[in-house]
Coordinates of C-alpha atoms in Angstrom, one line a residue:
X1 CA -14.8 16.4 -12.6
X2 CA -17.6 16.4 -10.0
X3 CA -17.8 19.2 -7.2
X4 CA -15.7 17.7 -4.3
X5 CA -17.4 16.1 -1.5
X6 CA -17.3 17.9 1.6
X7 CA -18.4 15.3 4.3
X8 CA -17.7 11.4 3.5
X9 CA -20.2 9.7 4.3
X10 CA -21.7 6.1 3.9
X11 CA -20.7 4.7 0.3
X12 CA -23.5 2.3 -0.8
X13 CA -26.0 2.2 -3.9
X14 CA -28.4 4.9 -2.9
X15 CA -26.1 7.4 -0.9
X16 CA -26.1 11.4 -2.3
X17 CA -24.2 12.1 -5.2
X18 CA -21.4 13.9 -2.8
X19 CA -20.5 9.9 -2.1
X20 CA -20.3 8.8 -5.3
X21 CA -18.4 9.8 -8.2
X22 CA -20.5 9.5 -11.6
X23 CA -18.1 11.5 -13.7
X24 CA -14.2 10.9 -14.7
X25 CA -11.6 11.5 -12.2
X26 CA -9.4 13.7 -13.6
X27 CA -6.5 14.2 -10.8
X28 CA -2.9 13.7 -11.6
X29 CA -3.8 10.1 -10.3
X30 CA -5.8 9.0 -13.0
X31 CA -2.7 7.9 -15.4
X32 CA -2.7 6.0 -18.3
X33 CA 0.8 4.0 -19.2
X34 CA 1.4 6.3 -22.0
X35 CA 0.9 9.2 -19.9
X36 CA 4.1 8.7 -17.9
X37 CA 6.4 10.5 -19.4
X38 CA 9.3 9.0 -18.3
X39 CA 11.6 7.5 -15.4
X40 CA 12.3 10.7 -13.9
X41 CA 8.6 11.2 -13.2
X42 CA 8.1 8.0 -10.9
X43 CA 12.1 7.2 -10.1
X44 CA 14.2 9.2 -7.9
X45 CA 18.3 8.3 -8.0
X46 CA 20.1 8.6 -4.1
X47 CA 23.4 10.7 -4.8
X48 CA 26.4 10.3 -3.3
X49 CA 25.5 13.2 -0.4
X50 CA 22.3 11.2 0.4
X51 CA 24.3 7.5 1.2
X52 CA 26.6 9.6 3.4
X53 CA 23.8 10.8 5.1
X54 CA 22.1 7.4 5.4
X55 CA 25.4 6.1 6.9
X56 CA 25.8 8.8 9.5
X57 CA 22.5 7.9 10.2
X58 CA 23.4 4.5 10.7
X59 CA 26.5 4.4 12.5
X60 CA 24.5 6.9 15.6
X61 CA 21.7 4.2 15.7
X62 CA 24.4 1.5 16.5
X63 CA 26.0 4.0 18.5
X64 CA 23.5 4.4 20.6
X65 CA 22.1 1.3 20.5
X66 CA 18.3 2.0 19.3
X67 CA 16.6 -0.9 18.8
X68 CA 14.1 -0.9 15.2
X69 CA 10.9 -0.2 17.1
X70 CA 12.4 3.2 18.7
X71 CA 13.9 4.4 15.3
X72 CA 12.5 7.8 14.9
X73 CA 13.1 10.5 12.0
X74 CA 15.1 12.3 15.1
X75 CA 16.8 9.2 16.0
X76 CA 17.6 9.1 11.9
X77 CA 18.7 12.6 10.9
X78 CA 18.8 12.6 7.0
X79 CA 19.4 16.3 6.4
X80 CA 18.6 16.3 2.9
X81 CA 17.5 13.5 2.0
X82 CA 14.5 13.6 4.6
X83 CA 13.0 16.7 2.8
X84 CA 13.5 14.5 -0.8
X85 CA 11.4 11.5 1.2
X86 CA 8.8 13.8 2.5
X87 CA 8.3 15.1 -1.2
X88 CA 8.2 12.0 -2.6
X89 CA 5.2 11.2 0.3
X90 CA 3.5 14.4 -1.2
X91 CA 3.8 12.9 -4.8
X92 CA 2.5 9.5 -3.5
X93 CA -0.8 11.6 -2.1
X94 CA -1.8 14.1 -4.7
X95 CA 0.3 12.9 -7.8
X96 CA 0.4 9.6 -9.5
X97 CA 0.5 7.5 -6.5
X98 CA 3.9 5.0 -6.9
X99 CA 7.4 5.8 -6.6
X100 CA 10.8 3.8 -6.7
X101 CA 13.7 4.7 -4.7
X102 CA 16.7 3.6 -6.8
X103 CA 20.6 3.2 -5.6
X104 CA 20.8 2.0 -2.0
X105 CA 23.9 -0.3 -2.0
X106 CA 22.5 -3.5 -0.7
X107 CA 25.8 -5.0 -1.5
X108 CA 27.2 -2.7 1.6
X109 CA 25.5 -3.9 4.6
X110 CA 24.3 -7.2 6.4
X111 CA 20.6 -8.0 7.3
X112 CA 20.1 -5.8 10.1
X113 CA 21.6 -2.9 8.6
X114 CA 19.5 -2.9 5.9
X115 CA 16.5 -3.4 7.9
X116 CA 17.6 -0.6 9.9
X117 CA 18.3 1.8 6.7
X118 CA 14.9 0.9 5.1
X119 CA 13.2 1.5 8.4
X120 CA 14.7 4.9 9.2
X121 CA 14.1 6.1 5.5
X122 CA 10.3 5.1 6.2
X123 CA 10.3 7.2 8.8
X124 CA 10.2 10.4 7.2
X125 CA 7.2 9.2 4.9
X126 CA 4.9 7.7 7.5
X127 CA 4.2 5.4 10.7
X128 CA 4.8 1.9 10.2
X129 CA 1.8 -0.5 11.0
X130 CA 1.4 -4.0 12.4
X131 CA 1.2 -6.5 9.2
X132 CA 0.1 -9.4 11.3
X133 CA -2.0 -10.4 14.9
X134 CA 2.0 -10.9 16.2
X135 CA 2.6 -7.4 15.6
X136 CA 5.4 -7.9 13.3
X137 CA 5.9 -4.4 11.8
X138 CA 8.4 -5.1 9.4
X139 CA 7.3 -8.2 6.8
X140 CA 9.4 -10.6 5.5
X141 CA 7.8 -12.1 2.1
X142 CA 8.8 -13.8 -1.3
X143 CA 7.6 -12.3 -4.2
X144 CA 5.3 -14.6 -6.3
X145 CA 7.4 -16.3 -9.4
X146 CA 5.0 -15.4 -12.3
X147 CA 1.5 -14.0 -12.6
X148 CA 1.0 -12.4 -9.5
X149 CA -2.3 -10.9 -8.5
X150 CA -2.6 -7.1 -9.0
X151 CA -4.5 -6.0 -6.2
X152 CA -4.1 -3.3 -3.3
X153 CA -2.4 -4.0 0.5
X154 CA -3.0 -2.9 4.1
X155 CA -2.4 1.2 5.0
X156 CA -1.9 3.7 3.2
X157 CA 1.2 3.1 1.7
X158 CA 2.8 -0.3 1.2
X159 CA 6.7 -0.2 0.4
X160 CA 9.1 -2.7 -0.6
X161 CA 12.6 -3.4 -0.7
X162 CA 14.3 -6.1 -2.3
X163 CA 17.4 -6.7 -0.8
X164 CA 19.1 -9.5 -2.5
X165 CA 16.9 -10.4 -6.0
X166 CA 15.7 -8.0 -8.4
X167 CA 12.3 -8.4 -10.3
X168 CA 9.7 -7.2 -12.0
X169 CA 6.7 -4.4 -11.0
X170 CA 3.2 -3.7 -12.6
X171 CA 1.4 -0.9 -11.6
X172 CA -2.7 0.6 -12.8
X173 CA -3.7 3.8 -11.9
X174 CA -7.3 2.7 -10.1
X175 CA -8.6 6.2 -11.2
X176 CA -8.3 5.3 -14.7
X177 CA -9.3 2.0 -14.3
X178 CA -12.2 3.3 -12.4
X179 CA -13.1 5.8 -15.6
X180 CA -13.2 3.4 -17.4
X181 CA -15.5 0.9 -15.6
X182 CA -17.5 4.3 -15.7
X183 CA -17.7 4.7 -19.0
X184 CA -18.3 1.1 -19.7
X185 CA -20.5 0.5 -17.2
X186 CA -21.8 3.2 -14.6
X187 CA -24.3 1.0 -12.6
X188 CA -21.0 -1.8 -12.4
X189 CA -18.8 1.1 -11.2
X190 CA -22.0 2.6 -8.5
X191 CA -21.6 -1.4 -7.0
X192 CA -18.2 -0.4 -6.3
X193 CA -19.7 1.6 -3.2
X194 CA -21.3 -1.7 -1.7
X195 CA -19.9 -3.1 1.2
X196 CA -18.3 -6.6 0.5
X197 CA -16.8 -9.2 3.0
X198 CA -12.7 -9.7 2.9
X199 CA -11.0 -12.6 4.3
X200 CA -9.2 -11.7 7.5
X201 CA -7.5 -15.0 7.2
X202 CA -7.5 -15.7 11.2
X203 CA -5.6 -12.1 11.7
X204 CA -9.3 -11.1 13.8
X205 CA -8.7 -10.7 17.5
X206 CA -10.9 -12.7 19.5
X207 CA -14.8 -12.1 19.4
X208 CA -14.3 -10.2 16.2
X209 CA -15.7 -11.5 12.9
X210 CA -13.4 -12.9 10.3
X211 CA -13.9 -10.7 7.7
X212 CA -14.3 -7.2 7.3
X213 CA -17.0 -5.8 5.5
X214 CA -15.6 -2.0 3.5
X215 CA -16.5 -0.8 0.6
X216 CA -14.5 -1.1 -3.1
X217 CA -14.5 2.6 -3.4
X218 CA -14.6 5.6 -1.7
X219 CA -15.0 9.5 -2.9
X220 CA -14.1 11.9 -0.3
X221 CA -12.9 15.7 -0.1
X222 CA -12.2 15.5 -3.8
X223 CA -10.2 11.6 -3.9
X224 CA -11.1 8.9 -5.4
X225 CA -9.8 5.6 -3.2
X226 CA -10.2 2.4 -4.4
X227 CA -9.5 -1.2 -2.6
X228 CA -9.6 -4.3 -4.1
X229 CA -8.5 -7.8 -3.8
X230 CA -10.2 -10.7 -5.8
X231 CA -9.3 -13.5 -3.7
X232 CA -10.1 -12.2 -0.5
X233 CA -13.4 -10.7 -1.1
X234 CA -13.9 -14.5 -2.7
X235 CA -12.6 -16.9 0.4
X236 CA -15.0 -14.7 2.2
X237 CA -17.6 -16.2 0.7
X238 CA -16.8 -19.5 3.3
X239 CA -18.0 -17.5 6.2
X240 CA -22.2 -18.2 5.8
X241 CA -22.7 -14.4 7.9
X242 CA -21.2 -12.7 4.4
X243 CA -23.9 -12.2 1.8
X244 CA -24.2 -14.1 -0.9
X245 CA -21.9 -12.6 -3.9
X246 CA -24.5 -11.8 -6.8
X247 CA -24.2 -12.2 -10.9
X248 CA -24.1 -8.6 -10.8
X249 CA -20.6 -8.2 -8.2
X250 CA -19.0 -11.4 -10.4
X251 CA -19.5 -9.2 -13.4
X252 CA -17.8 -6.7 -12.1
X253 CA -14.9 -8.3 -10.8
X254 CA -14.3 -9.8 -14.2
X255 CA -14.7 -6.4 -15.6
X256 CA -12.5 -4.7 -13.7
X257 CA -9.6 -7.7 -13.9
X258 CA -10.2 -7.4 -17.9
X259 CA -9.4 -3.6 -17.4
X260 CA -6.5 -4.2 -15.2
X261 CA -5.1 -6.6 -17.8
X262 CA -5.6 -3.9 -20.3
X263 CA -2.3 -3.0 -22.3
X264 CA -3.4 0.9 -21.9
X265 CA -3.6 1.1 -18.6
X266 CA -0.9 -1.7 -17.5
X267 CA 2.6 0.3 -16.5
X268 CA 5.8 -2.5 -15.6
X269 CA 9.2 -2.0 -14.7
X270 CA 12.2 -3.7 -13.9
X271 CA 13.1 -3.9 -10.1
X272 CA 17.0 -4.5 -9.2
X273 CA 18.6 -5.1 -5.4
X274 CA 18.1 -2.2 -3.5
X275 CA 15.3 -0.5 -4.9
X276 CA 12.6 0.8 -2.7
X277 CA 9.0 0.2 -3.7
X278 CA 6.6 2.7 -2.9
X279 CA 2.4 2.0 -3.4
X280 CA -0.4 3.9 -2.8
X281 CA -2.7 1.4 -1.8
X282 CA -5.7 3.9 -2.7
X283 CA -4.6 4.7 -6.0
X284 CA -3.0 1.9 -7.2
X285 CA -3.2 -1.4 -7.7
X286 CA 0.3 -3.2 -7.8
X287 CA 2.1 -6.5 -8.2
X288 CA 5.7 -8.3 -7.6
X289 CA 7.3 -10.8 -9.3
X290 CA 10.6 -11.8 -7.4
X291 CA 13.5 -13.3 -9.7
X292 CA 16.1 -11.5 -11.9
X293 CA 19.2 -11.9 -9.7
X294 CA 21.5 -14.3 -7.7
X295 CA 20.9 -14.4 -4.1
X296 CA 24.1 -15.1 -1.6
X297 CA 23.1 -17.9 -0.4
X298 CA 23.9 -16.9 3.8
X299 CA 21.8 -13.7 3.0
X300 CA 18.0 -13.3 3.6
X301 CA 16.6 -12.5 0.1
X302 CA 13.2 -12.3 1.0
X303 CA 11.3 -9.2 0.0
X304 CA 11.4 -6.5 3.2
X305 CA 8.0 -4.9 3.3
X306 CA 6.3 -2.1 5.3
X307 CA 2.8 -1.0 5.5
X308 CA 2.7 2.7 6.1
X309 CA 0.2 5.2 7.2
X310 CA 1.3 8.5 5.8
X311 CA 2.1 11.3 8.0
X312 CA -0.3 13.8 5.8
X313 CA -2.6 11.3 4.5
X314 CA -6.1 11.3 2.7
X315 CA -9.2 11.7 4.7
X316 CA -11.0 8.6 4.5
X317 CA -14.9 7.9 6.4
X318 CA -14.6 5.1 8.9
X319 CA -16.4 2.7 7.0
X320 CA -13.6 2.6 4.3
X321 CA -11.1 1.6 6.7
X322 CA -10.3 1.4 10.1
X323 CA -7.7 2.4 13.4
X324 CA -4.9 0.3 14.3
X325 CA -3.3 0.1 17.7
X326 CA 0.1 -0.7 18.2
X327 CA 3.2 -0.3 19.9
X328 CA 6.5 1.8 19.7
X329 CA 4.8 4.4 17.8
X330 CA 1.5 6.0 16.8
X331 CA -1.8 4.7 16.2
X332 CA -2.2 4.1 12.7
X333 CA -5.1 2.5 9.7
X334 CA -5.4 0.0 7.5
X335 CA -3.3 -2.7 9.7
X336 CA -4.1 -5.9 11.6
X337 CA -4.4 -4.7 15.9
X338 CA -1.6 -7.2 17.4
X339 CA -3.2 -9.8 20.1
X340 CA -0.6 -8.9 22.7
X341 CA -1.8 -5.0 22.9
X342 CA -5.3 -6.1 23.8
X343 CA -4.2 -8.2 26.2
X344 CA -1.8 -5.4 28.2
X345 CA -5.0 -3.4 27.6
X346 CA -6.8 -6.2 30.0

């Protein structure tokens, strides 16, 4: 593996070789599918000691009445299971970059005290960012049916919980993908440090520009971090400021897609109500496709999804991504900056 970088700098064709990694990536993040070794490696099982703890938690919040936004890790004492969540933050950093969170019974508790459970877990893995120019911190989504996009999300870490439907999960270690656009490729995978324009899709605040222009990957202190999403870097296109997409970035998009799709390097698994997501948007890309259960049809089955900034996160260089202000807790990156903060600001 090349010498860490000590400084982040820049990332574009031409930048020193600190900025750019031209060898394999060889961390714990660099997986293959057959390199998992088993459930127990990505899955970790709540035990009966750990719901007790969550529903202690619980019945203070109500107790107190704390509204979501003021939920803090000191507002939601999980004795033990808060030192199981911040390892499982630690593996999402420096191991293979996914997790899943199995054995919350969803079946238990109505809409808000599921919300409130998932939001007070998150706590002890990072700071929840705004997902949209409202400020909603706390998404509500469906799951695409079939085929969805494998790409990475906003923050650091995105997590999801399905409440009501189960599913199915695919998962690619971008390391590995990334060694292998290497070795296929190496002046494809150098692109990969260009700046390209992604759709903001009217989230910008106003006088900003409706795109952002970051790099696809990054290599700093020692990590690889890799962002991508197809179809935003492509509506960009729309916006006659963004330059012009070459033959050269097409070919790698359909390179690195064919890699994605690649057998080796594709991991899936089965997603069941109650099961908490976890992403490193950095080190994986990821995909969900909703389905495999029977919703109750008063009950909100949509997915529940948070975008995190971790507590002891990567360095990144601030032209990989960028600060997000909020409200009702720290600031945070990777997120959209709600409208309504700018305009108390004024």
């Amino acid at each position: 593996m090349a010498e860490p970088a000590t400084q982040c700098g820049s990332s574009a064709i031409g930048t020193p070789s600190a900025d750019v990694l031209r060898e394999p990536c060889r961390t714990a993040a660099a997986w293959r599918a057959a390199d998992l070794g088993g459930p127990a490696e990505w899955r970790f099982e709540l035990s009966p000691s750990h719901l007790d703890e969550l529903d202690t938690a619980l019945k203070a919040v109500r107790k107190n009445g704390i509204v979501l936004l003021r939920i803090t890790s000191e507002r939601f004492p999980l004795p033990s299971l808060g030192a199981e969540l911040r390892r499982i933050a630690r593996a999402l950093e420096n191991g293979r970059g996914f997790a899943v969170i199995k054995g919350l019974p969803v079946q238990r508790y109505d809409d808000t005290e599921i919300n409130t459970l998932f939001w007070g877990m998150a706590q002890y893995l990072g700071s929840p960012v705004s997902q949209d120019s409202f400020g909603r911190k706390l998404g509500r989504i469906r799951g695409a049916a079939a085929g969805p996009e494998l790409r990475t999300g906003g923050s650091d870490v995105a997590a999801l919980l399905s409440p009501r439907l189960g599913g199915r999960s695919t998962v690619v270690s971008s390391a590995a993908l990334y060694n292998e656009l290497l070795g296929r490729d190496p002046l494809l995978a150098e692109r990969m440090y260009r700046r390209f324009g992604f759709d903001r899709w009217g989230e910008q605040l106003p006088g900003e520009r409706p795109y952002r222009s970051v790099p696809l990957a990054c290599w700093c202190d020692g990590k690889l971090s890799v962002r991508y999403a197809r179809r935003d870097i492509e509506s960009a296109q729309r916006y006659p400021e963004v330059p012009r997409l070459e033959p050269a970035d097409v070919a790698l998009f359909e390179l690195i897609d064919r890699l994605a799709a690649a057998a080796e390097l594709r991991f899936g698994f089965d997603v069941e109500p109650g099961d908490i997501q976890l992403f490193n948007n950095y080190a994986v890309l990821h995909a969900h496709a909703q389905g495999g259960g029977i919703a109750d049809p008063a009950a909100d089955d949509r997915l529940r999804r948070l975008w995190l900034t971790l507590h002891n996160g990567r360095k990144l260089p601030p032209n990989f991504t960028w600060e997000t202000a909020g409200y009702g807790g720290p600031r945070g990156r990777g997120g959209v900056t709600p409208r309504d903060v700018i305009a108390r600001a004024n």
